[in-house]
């Protein structure tokens, strides 16, 4: 039974508590609420809303489950070969550096998903409770309240909360467009930087996602070179969020910023910081495993101190360390996961094409970038886009993310997730879209 308490408005709260920079009034989060009120279920609610706004990887969950079931020695309740349980070690306070075995495992796994083309030092691995905590922690370290980070658009809607809300740091969008598949250009970078400085806003860094969320595409090597040259010229930081680096359909098409730095003999690398997580590639968002990998000694030291606010439990580290160090398993997982994601991607792209809908060509991630701008007709505005989004939510019963929530400069683009459901559910979603498109013809 709920306990209702009369709320007295005179009881004051902090500026952060009453700030509207949490970003949760965005259609991105509103779509989740609509789904929660009427969730699709094959048997109990077949006419409910299908969740296509959640970037969650469930296509290879069986591989993880089977491995952990077969390797029960990962449990802290099992006795070691010495006959002594490791329960005590994991139950008591841990060093906030994290378990060395797990940091080694993370460094090894990050190397393997990049095909061994980049090296990672476990001593530079800082553990955090997910990529959300990692990005916010880096923002606290790199910028002061009122300063800004440049972020190329379209970008993950959660950044409006993660980077701004508690830090007081601003986001200055770097506007990209469809004329070059939303790739970042030197001109767009200069324009955003100049706009910020003209408003007396100090730019402290640039944050990019590679592969991109929501585009589902990796950044070309030449563009990465230009971005690194730009931040070096401006003497600002570069944060490369690479949480989808292991979810690339073709490994040869993904270039990590770490590879660029190695090719440059790590010149000016102290301004570069990589964010990684096991939430997307391994489909373990509930485990809250994130990583900051910085080439800056002071950032590593400070991040470790601040990470005490967002530690990963010893049990979680112990459970996954041996799995990540099992190269036979990880190599098979990476290969199989990529094949399954490619199959899903081809399934949704093919289904949308049959319905007359084009998408940006992608090669990574758990989503596609769908172009519905032709449906806006004479109302090619943000308002027109949101009206179309409402139609999808209430008529088609699909939660997709409108481009405006990603700060896309062109109305009519939508992010559509495909890896958080069964193929049968995805097929139902595609049939709903096809029926909607047929009705729009008349």
Short mmCIF file of C-alpha atoms in Angstrom, two decimals:
data_model
loop_
_atom_site.label_atom_id
_atom_site.label_comp_id
_atom_site.label_asym_id
_atom_site.label_seq_id
_atom_site.Cartn_x
_atom_site.Cartn_y
_atom_site.Cartn_z
CA UNK A 1 0.00 0.00 0.00
CA UNK A 2 1.43 3.35 -1.06
CA UNK A 3 2.18 5.95 1.59
CA UNK A 4 1.06 9.40 0.48
CA UNK A 5 2.80 12.40 2.01
CA UNK A 6 1.63 15.98 1.59
CA UNK A 7 4.31 17.89 -0.30
CA UNK A 8 5.17 21.32 1.14
CA UNK A 9 6.51 23.57 -1.60
CA UNK A 10 8.44 25.74 0.87
CA UNK A 11 10.97 22.94 1.48
CA UNK A 12 13.83 24.00 -0.76
CA UNK A 13 16.11 21.80 -2.86
CA UNK A 14 19.47 22.32 -4.57
CA UNK A 15 19.87 24.02 -7.94
CA UNK A 16 20.72 20.65 -9.49
CA UNK A 17 17.53 19.09 -8.13
CA UNK A 18 15.31 21.80 -9.64
CA UNK A 19 17.28 22.18 -12.88
CA UNK A 20 15.61 21.17 -16.14
CA UNK A 21 18.91 20.09 -17.72
CA UNK A 22 18.19 16.44 -16.84
CA UNK A 23 16.91 16.06 -20.42
CA UNK A 24 14.13 13.68 -19.42
CA UNK A 25 11.43 15.87 -20.97
CA UNK A 26 12.79 14.79 -24.37
CA UNK A 27 10.62 12.64 -26.69
CA UNK A 28 13.36 10.03 -26.29
CA UNK A 29 12.39 9.46 -22.65
CA UNK A 30 8.69 10.19 -23.25
CA UNK A 31 8.63 7.24 -25.65
CA UNK A 32 9.90 4.94 -22.93
CA UNK A 33 7.11 6.06 -20.62
CA UNK A 34 4.50 5.39 -23.31
CA UNK A 35 5.95 1.92 -23.81
CA UNK A 36 5.92 1.21 -20.06
CA UNK A 37 2.21 2.06 -19.93
CA UNK A 38 1.30 -0.34 -22.76
CA UNK A 39 4.13 -2.83 -23.44
CA UNK A 40 3.82 -5.37 -26.24
CA UNK A 41 3.59 -9.01 -25.22
CA UNK A 42 3.11 -11.80 -27.74
CA UNK A 43 0.45 -13.51 -25.63
CA UNK A 44 -0.86 -11.04 -23.04
CA UNK A 45 -0.82 -7.78 -25.03
CA UNK A 46 -0.27 -8.41 -28.77
CA UNK A 47 -1.54 -4.92 -29.67
CA UNK A 48 0.81 -3.15 -27.27
CA UNK A 49 3.70 -0.82 -28.06
CA UNK A 50 6.84 -2.53 -29.35
CA UNK A 51 10.01 -1.06 -27.84
CA UNK A 52 12.31 0.05 -30.67
CA UNK A 53 13.82 2.93 -28.72
CA UNK A 54 16.08 0.81 -26.52
CA UNK A 55 19.63 0.08 -27.72
CA UNK A 56 20.04 -3.26 -26.00
CA UNK A 57 21.84 -6.30 -27.39
CA UNK A 58 19.98 -9.55 -26.74
CA UNK A 59 21.00 -11.43 -29.88
CA UNK A 60 23.93 -13.28 -28.27
CA UNK A 61 22.77 -13.55 -24.69
CA UNK A 62 22.69 -17.35 -24.96
CA UNK A 63 26.45 -17.50 -25.54
CA UNK A 64 27.15 -15.66 -22.29
CA UNK A 65 24.61 -17.63 -20.31
CA UNK A 66 25.97 -20.96 -21.51
CA UNK A 67 29.56 -19.98 -20.75
CA UNK A 68 28.83 -18.85 -17.21
CA UNK A 69 26.76 -21.97 -16.51
CA UNK A 70 29.61 -24.21 -17.68
CA UNK A 71 32.26 -22.27 -15.77
CA UNK A 72 30.76 -22.14 -12.32
CA UNK A 73 34.22 -21.54 -10.84
CA UNK A 74 33.54 -17.86 -11.53
CA UNK A 75 31.20 -17.83 -8.54
CA UNK A 76 32.66 -16.34 -5.36
CA UNK A 77 30.85 -19.05 -3.38
CA UNK A 78 32.89 -21.82 -4.98
CA UNK A 79 36.06 -22.91 -3.16
CA UNK A 80 39.36 -22.19 -4.86
CA UNK A 81 41.85 -24.94 -5.65
CA UNK A 82 43.36 -24.17 -2.25
CA UNK A 83 40.03 -25.10 -0.68
CA UNK A 84 39.47 -21.56 0.60
CA UNK A 85 36.41 -19.66 -0.63
CA UNK A 86 37.04 -16.28 -2.30
CA UNK A 87 33.80 -14.98 -0.80
CA UNK A 88 35.57 -13.05 1.98
CA UNK A 89 37.93 -11.35 -0.47
CA UNK A 90 35.06 -10.14 -2.63
CA UNK A 91 32.68 -9.26 0.20
CA UNK A 92 35.03 -6.85 1.99
CA UNK A 93 36.11 -3.36 0.84
CA UNK A 94 37.99 -3.27 -2.43
CA UNK A 95 40.72 -1.00 -3.72
CA UNK A 96 38.98 1.61 -5.85
CA UNK A 97 41.52 0.88 -8.59
CA UNK A 98 39.52 -2.29 -9.15
CA UNK A 99 40.80 -5.86 -9.34
CA UNK A 100 44.02 -6.03 -11.37
CA UNK A 101 42.87 -9.28 -12.99
CA UNK A 102 39.72 -7.56 -14.24
CA UNK A 103 41.58 -4.49 -15.52
CA UNK A 104 43.89 -6.84 -17.42
CA UNK A 105 40.85 -8.67 -18.76
CA UNK A 106 39.23 -5.42 -19.93
CA UNK A 107 42.44 -4.27 -21.63
CA UNK A 108 42.77 -7.64 -23.36
CA UNK A 109 39.16 -7.63 -24.53
CA UNK A 110 39.43 -4.07 -25.84
CA UNK A 111 42.43 -5.16 -27.90
CA UNK A 112 40.70 -8.23 -29.32
CA UNK A 113 37.56 -6.42 -30.46
CA UNK A 114 39.85 -4.05 -32.37
CA UNK A 115 41.55 -6.97 -34.06
CA UNK A 116 44.79 -6.46 -32.15
CA UNK A 117 45.43 -3.21 -34.03
CA UNK A 118 45.67 -1.18 -30.80
CA UNK A 119 47.29 -1.88 -27.44
CA UNK A 120 45.85 -1.03 -24.02
CA UNK A 121 47.74 -0.81 -20.73
CA UNK A 122 45.80 -2.18 -17.71
CA UNK A 123 47.39 0.56 -15.58
CA UNK A 124 45.50 3.16 -17.61
CA UNK A 125 42.15 1.39 -17.27
CA UNK A 126 39.80 3.16 -14.84
CA UNK A 127 36.66 1.22 -13.92
CA UNK A 128 33.25 2.89 -13.57
CA UNK A 129 29.65 1.75 -13.17
CA UNK A 130 28.84 1.93 -16.87
CA UNK A 131 29.61 4.35 -19.71
CA UNK A 132 27.12 6.89 -18.33
CA UNK A 133 29.26 7.27 -15.22
CA UNK A 134 32.44 7.30 -17.32
CA UNK A 135 31.27 10.14 -19.56
CA UNK A 136 30.02 12.22 -16.64
CA UNK A 137 33.19 11.60 -14.65
CA UNK A 138 35.35 12.73 -17.58
CA UNK A 139 33.20 15.84 -17.99
CA UNK A 140 33.77 16.71 -14.32
CA UNK A 141 37.53 16.30 -14.83
CA UNK A 142 37.94 18.12 -18.16
CA UNK A 143 35.60 21.10 -17.77
CA UNK A 144 34.27 23.60 -15.24
CA UNK A 145 30.62 24.66 -14.85
CA UNK A 146 29.80 27.03 -17.72
CA UNK A 147 32.46 25.54 -20.02
CA UNK A 148 31.42 23.52 -23.06
CA UNK A 149 32.03 20.31 -24.96
CA UNK A 150 31.54 20.13 -28.71
CA UNK A 151 29.40 17.14 -29.72
CA UNK A 152 28.71 16.24 -33.39
CA UNK A 153 25.05 15.77 -34.28
CA UNK A 154 23.01 13.71 -34.35
CA UNK A 155 24.06 12.43 -30.94
CA UNK A 156 22.78 10.05 -28.25
CA UNK A 157 19.89 11.85 -26.45
CA UNK A 158 21.15 10.72 -23.04
CA UNK A 159 24.18 13.01 -23.39
CA UNK A 160 21.92 15.96 -22.56
CA UNK A 161 21.56 14.40 -19.11
CA UNK A 162 24.89 12.63 -18.72
CA UNK A 163 27.15 15.53 -19.67
CA UNK A 164 25.18 18.56 -18.47
CA UNK A 165 22.87 17.94 -15.54
CA UNK A 166 25.18 17.53 -12.55
CA UNK A 167 28.35 19.02 -14.08
CA UNK A 168 26.95 22.39 -15.19
CA UNK A 169 28.84 21.96 -18.47
CA UNK A 170 27.20 23.00 -21.74
CA UNK A 171 26.92 21.07 -25.00
CA UNK A 172 27.64 22.95 -28.22
CA UNK A 173 26.32 20.93 -31.20
CA UNK A 174 28.53 20.40 -34.24
CA UNK A 175 25.85 20.29 -36.91
CA UNK A 176 26.32 17.60 -39.57
CA UNK A 177 23.92 16.79 -42.42
CA UNK A 178 22.90 14.05 -44.83
CA UNK A 179 24.80 15.50 -47.79
CA UNK A 180 27.87 13.51 -46.66
CA UNK A 181 26.10 10.89 -44.53
CA UNK A 182 26.42 13.06 -41.39
CA UNK A 183 30.22 12.80 -41.30
CA UNK A 184 32.00 15.53 -39.33
CA UNK A 185 33.76 18.18 -41.43
CA UNK A 186 36.50 20.69 -40.51
CA UNK A 187 34.10 23.49 -41.49
CA UNK A 188 31.41 22.26 -39.08
CA UNK A 189 33.96 21.98 -36.28
CA UNK A 190 35.25 25.50 -36.85
CA UNK A 191 31.72 26.90 -37.06
CA UNK A 192 30.69 25.34 -33.74
CA UNK A 193 33.90 26.43 -32.02
CA UNK A 194 33.59 30.00 -33.32
CA UNK A 195 29.95 30.18 -32.24
CA UNK A 196 30.90 29.15 -28.71
CA UNK A 197 33.78 31.61 -28.42
CA UNK A 198 31.63 34.45 -29.78
CA UNK A 199 29.29 33.80 -26.84
CA UNK A 200 32.26 33.83 -24.42
CA UNK A 201 31.86 30.10 -23.80
CA UNK A 202 35.12 28.28 -23.17
CA UNK A 203 35.35 25.04 -25.17
CA UNK A 204 37.29 22.41 -23.22
CA UNK A 205 36.86 19.40 -25.44
CA UNK A 206 35.06 17.43 -28.12
CA UNK A 207 33.12 14.23 -27.49
CA UNK A 208 32.35 11.85 -30.36
CA UNK A 209 30.80 8.40 -30.53
CA UNK A 210 32.54 5.96 -32.82
CA UNK A 211 30.71 3.95 -34.09
CA UNK A 212 28.00 6.57 -33.98
CA UNK A 213 24.85 6.39 -31.92
CA UNK A 214 22.32 7.01 -33.54
CA UNK A 215 23.78 6.65 -37.06
CA UNK A 216 24.95 3.05 -36.70
CA UNK A 217 28.06 3.84 -38.74
CA UNK A 218 31.75 4.13 -37.92
CA UNK A 219 33.83 7.24 -38.56
CA UNK A 220 36.25 7.17 -41.48
CA UNK A 221 39.99 7.29 -40.81
CA UNK A 222 40.42 10.58 -42.68
CA UNK A 223 37.71 12.19 -40.53
CA UNK A 224 39.34 10.91 -37.34
CA UNK A 225 42.64 12.42 -38.50
CA UNK A 226 40.92 15.77 -39.08
CA UNK A 227 39.23 15.67 -35.68
CA UNK A 228 42.51 14.89 -33.91
CA UNK A 229 44.24 17.70 -35.82
CA UNK A 230 41.43 20.08 -34.83
CA UNK A 231 41.56 19.36 -31.07
CA UNK A 232 45.36 19.60 -31.16
CA UNK A 233 45.19 22.95 -32.93
CA UNK A 234 42.64 24.29 -30.45
CA UNK A 235 44.47 22.72 -27.49
CA UNK A 236 41.33 20.97 -26.20
CA UNK A 237 40.51 17.40 -25.14
CA UNK A 238 39.03 14.59 -27.24
CA UNK A 239 36.73 11.98 -25.73
CA UNK A 240 36.07 9.02 -28.01
CA UNK A 241 33.06 7.00 -26.84
CA UNK A 242 33.65 3.58 -28.44
CA UNK A 243 31.03 1.48 -26.64
CA UNK A 244 29.88 -0.07 -29.96
CA UNK A 245 33.39 -0.95 -31.17
CA UNK A 246 32.74 -4.68 -30.80
CA UNK A 247 29.36 -4.46 -32.54
CA UNK A 248 30.75 -3.59 -35.97
CA UNK A 249 29.52 -5.90 -38.71
CA UNK A 250 32.91 -5.73 -40.44
CA UNK A 251 35.92 -5.17 -38.19
CA UNK A 252 37.95 -3.75 -41.07
CA UNK A 253 35.51 -0.84 -41.27
CA UNK A 254 36.13 0.40 -37.71
CA UNK A 255 39.14 2.51 -36.78
CA UNK A 256 39.70 3.31 -33.12
CA UNK A 257 41.26 6.62 -32.14
CA UNK A 258 43.83 4.42 -30.36
CA UNK A 259 45.04 3.21 -33.76
CA UNK A 260 45.49 6.78 -34.97
CA UNK A 261 47.52 7.63 -31.87
CA UNK A 262 49.77 4.58 -32.30
CA UNK A 263 50.40 5.57 -35.92
CA UNK A 264 51.46 9.01 -34.66
CA UNK A 265 53.77 7.53 -31.99
CA UNK A 266 51.37 8.87 -29.34
CA UNK A 267 52.22 12.50 -30.11
CA UNK A 268 49.74 14.82 -28.31
CA UNK A 269 47.97 11.74 -26.96
CA UNK A 270 47.62 13.23 -23.46
CA UNK A 271 44.50 15.06 -24.66
CA UNK A 272 42.73 11.83 -25.73
CA UNK A 273 40.43 9.69 -23.58
CA UNK A 274 38.45 6.58 -24.60
CA UNK A 275 35.19 5.43 -23.03
CA UNK A 276 34.17 1.79 -23.26
CA UNK A 277 31.55 -0.47 -21.69
CA UNK A 278 30.33 -4.06 -21.79
CA UNK A 279 26.69 -2.93 -21.95
CA UNK A 280 26.38 -3.03 -25.75
CA UNK A 281 28.92 -5.49 -27.14
CA UNK A 282 28.24 -8.14 -24.48
CA UNK A 283 24.65 -7.12 -23.79
CA UNK A 284 25.24 -6.65 -20.06
CA UNK A 285 23.79 -3.21 -19.19
CA UNK A 286 22.55 -4.51 -15.85
CA UNK A 287 26.09 -5.38 -14.75
CA UNK A 288 27.14 -1.69 -14.98
CA UNK A 289 30.66 -2.14 -16.34
CA UNK A 290 32.31 0.92 -17.84
CA UNK A 291 35.86 2.01 -18.52
CA UNK A 292 37.81 5.22 -18.97
CA UNK A 293 41.07 4.70 -20.82
CA UNK A 294 43.13 7.89 -20.74
CA UNK A 295 46.57 8.70 -22.12
CA UNK A 296 46.83 11.52 -19.57
CA UNK A 297 48.44 10.53 -16.25
CA UNK A 298 46.65 13.24 -14.26
CA UNK A 299 43.29 12.23 -15.71
CA UNK A 300 43.92 8.58 -14.80
CA UNK A 301 44.82 9.55 -11.22
CA UNK A 302 41.86 11.89 -10.80
CA UNK A 303 39.43 9.47 -12.45
CA UNK A 304 40.50 6.72 -10.06
CA UNK A 305 39.88 8.99 -7.09
CA UNK A 306 36.47 10.02 -8.38
CA UNK A 307 35.51 6.47 -9.40
CA UNK A 308 34.88 5.66 -5.74
CA UNK A 309 31.43 7.17 -6.36
CA UNK A 310 30.66 4.60 -9.07
CA UNK A 311 32.51 1.38 -8.34
CA UNK A 312 31.87 -1.98 -9.98
CA UNK A 313 31.24 -4.67 -7.38
CA UNK A 314 34.05 -7.14 -6.72
CA UNK A 315 31.62 -9.98 -7.42
CA UNK A 316 30.93 -8.65 -10.92
CA UNK A 317 34.63 -8.18 -11.67
CA UNK A 318 35.45 -11.67 -10.40
CA UNK A 319 32.59 -13.23 -12.36
CA UNK A 320 33.62 -11.79 -15.73
CA UNK A 321 37.43 -11.62 -15.51
CA UNK A 322 38.08 -15.24 -16.47
CA UNK A 323 35.52 -15.07 -19.28
CA UNK A 324 37.12 -11.99 -20.86
CA UNK A 325 40.57 -13.59 -20.62
CA UNK A 326 39.32 -16.78 -22.32
CA UNK A 327 40.44 -15.89 -25.85
CA UNK A 328 38.81 -18.94 -27.42
CA UNK A 329 35.44 -17.84 -26.04
CA UNK A 330 35.84 -14.12 -26.75
CA UNK A 331 36.99 -14.68 -30.34
CA UNK A 332 34.02 -16.96 -31.00
CA UNK A 333 31.64 -14.53 -29.27
CA UNK A 334 32.86 -11.52 -31.26
CA UNK A 335 32.55 -13.42 -34.55
CA UNK A 336 29.10 -14.89 -33.78
CA UNK A 337 27.71 -11.65 -32.36
CA UNK A 338 28.77 -9.74 -35.47
CA UNK A 339 27.13 -12.33 -37.73
CA UNK A 340 23.88 -12.18 -35.76
CA UNK A 341 23.83 -8.38 -35.71
CA UNK A 342 24.47 -8.32 -39.47
CA UNK A 343 21.53 -10.67 -39.98
CA UNK A 344 19.27 -8.45 -37.88
CA UNK A 345 20.47 -5.33 -39.67
CA UNK A 346 19.82 -6.86 -43.08
CA UNK A 347 16.39 -8.02 -41.89
CA UNK A 348 15.26 -4.56 -40.79
CA UNK A 349 16.85 -2.72 -43.73
CA UNK A 350 15.24 -5.17 -46.16
CA UNK A 351 11.84 -4.89 -44.48
CA UNK A 352 11.94 -1.09 -44.47
CA UNK A 353 13.01 -0.98 -48.10
CA UNK A 354 10.02 -3.15 -49.07
CA UNK A 355 7.84 -0.60 -47.28
CA UNK A 356 9.43 2.19 -49.34
CA UNK A 357 11.68 3.54 -46.59
CA UNK A 358 15.37 4.29 -47.02
CA UNK A 359 18.00 4.25 -44.28
CA UNK A 360 21.51 5.58 -43.91
CA UNK A 361 24.03 2.89 -44.80
CA UNK A 362 25.28 1.45 -41.53
CA UNK A 363 27.93 -1.02 -40.42
CA UNK A 364 27.68 -1.07 -36.64
CA UNK A 365 25.55 -0.82 -33.54
CA UNK A 366 22.10 -2.00 -32.56
CA UNK A 367 19.98 0.37 -34.66
CA UNK A 368 19.46 1.95 -38.06
CA UNK A 369 18.95 5.62 -39.00
CA UNK A 370 15.61 5.70 -40.83
CA UNK A 371 14.62 8.49 -43.22
CA UNK A 372 10.92 9.39 -43.05
CA UNK A 373 11.37 12.95 -44.30
CA UNK A 374 9.28 12.25 -47.46
CA UNK A 375 6.27 11.72 -45.15
CA UNK A 376 6.57 15.24 -43.75
CA UNK A 377 5.47 16.67 -47.12
CA UNK A 378 4.70 20.37 -46.57
CA UNK A 379 5.52 20.32 -42.86
CA UNK A 380 9.24 19.61 -42.89
CA UNK A 381 9.80 21.00 -39.41
CA UNK A 382 10.56 19.71 -35.93
CA UNK A 383 6.85 19.99 -35.16
CA UNK A 384 6.00 17.92 -38.23
CA UNK A 385 8.52 15.29 -37.18
CA UNK A 386 7.02 15.06 -33.69
CA UNK A 387 3.52 14.70 -35.14
CA UNK A 388 4.79 11.76 -37.20
CA UNK A 389 6.46 10.32 -34.09
CA UNK A 390 3.14 10.58 -32.22
CA UNK A 391 1.48 8.65 -35.06
CA UNK A 392 4.06 5.89 -34.76
CA UNK A 393 3.59 5.78 -31.01
CA UNK A 394 -0.21 5.73 -30.87
CA UNK A 395 -1.27 4.40 -34.27
CA UNK A 396 1.54 2.05 -35.32
CA UNK A 397 2.31 1.22 -31.68
CA UNK A 398 6.09 1.46 -32.06
CA UNK A 399 8.44 3.47 -29.88
CA UNK A 400 11.13 4.91 -32.14
CA UNK A 401 13.38 7.88 -31.38
CA UNK A 402 12.82 11.09 -33.38
CA UNK A 403 15.90 12.78 -34.80
CA UNK A 404 15.10 16.01 -32.98
CA UNK A 405 15.78 14.24 -29.67
CA UNK A 406 19.25 13.56 -31.10
CA UNK A 407 19.58 17.24 -32.16
CA UNK A 408 19.57 16.25 -35.82
CA UNK A 409 19.61 19.35 -38.05
CA UNK A 410 17.24 17.77 -40.61
CA UNK A 411 13.63 16.82 -39.67
CA UNK A 412 12.36 13.37 -40.55
CA UNK A 413 15.13 11.06 -39.37
CA UNK A 414 14.47 8.41 -36.71
CA UNK A 415 16.60 5.92 -34.79
CA UNK A 416 15.14 2.40 -34.82
CA UNK A 417 16.60 -0.34 -32.59
CA UNK A 418 16.51 -3.97 -33.72
CA UNK A 419 18.58 -6.08 -31.29
CA UNK A 420 16.44 -5.93 -28.13
CA UNK A 421 13.71 -8.28 -29.38
CA UNK A 422 13.19 -11.63 -31.07
CA UNK A 423 13.14 -11.94 -34.86
CA UNK A 424 9.44 -12.75 -34.61
CA UNK A 425 8.74 -9.47 -32.80
CA UNK A 426 10.89 -7.56 -35.29
CA UNK A 427 8.88 -9.12 -38.11
CA UNK A 428 5.64 -7.94 -36.46
CA UNK A 429 7.09 -4.43 -36.13
CA UNK A 430 8.04 -4.38 -39.81
CA UNK A 431 4.54 -5.53 -40.79
CA UNK A 432 3.06 -2.68 -38.76
CA UNK A 433 5.31 -0.19 -40.52
CA UNK A 434 4.40 -1.64 -43.92
CA UNK A 435 0.68 -1.33 -43.15
CA UNK A 436 1.16 2.27 -42.01
CA UNK A 437 3.00 3.14 -45.22
CA UNK A 438 0.27 1.54 -47.33
CA UNK A 439 -2.39 3.68 -45.63
CA UNK A 440 -0.34 6.83 -46.27
CA UNK A 441 -0.58 6.23 -50.01
CA UNK A 442 -4.32 6.88 -50.04
#
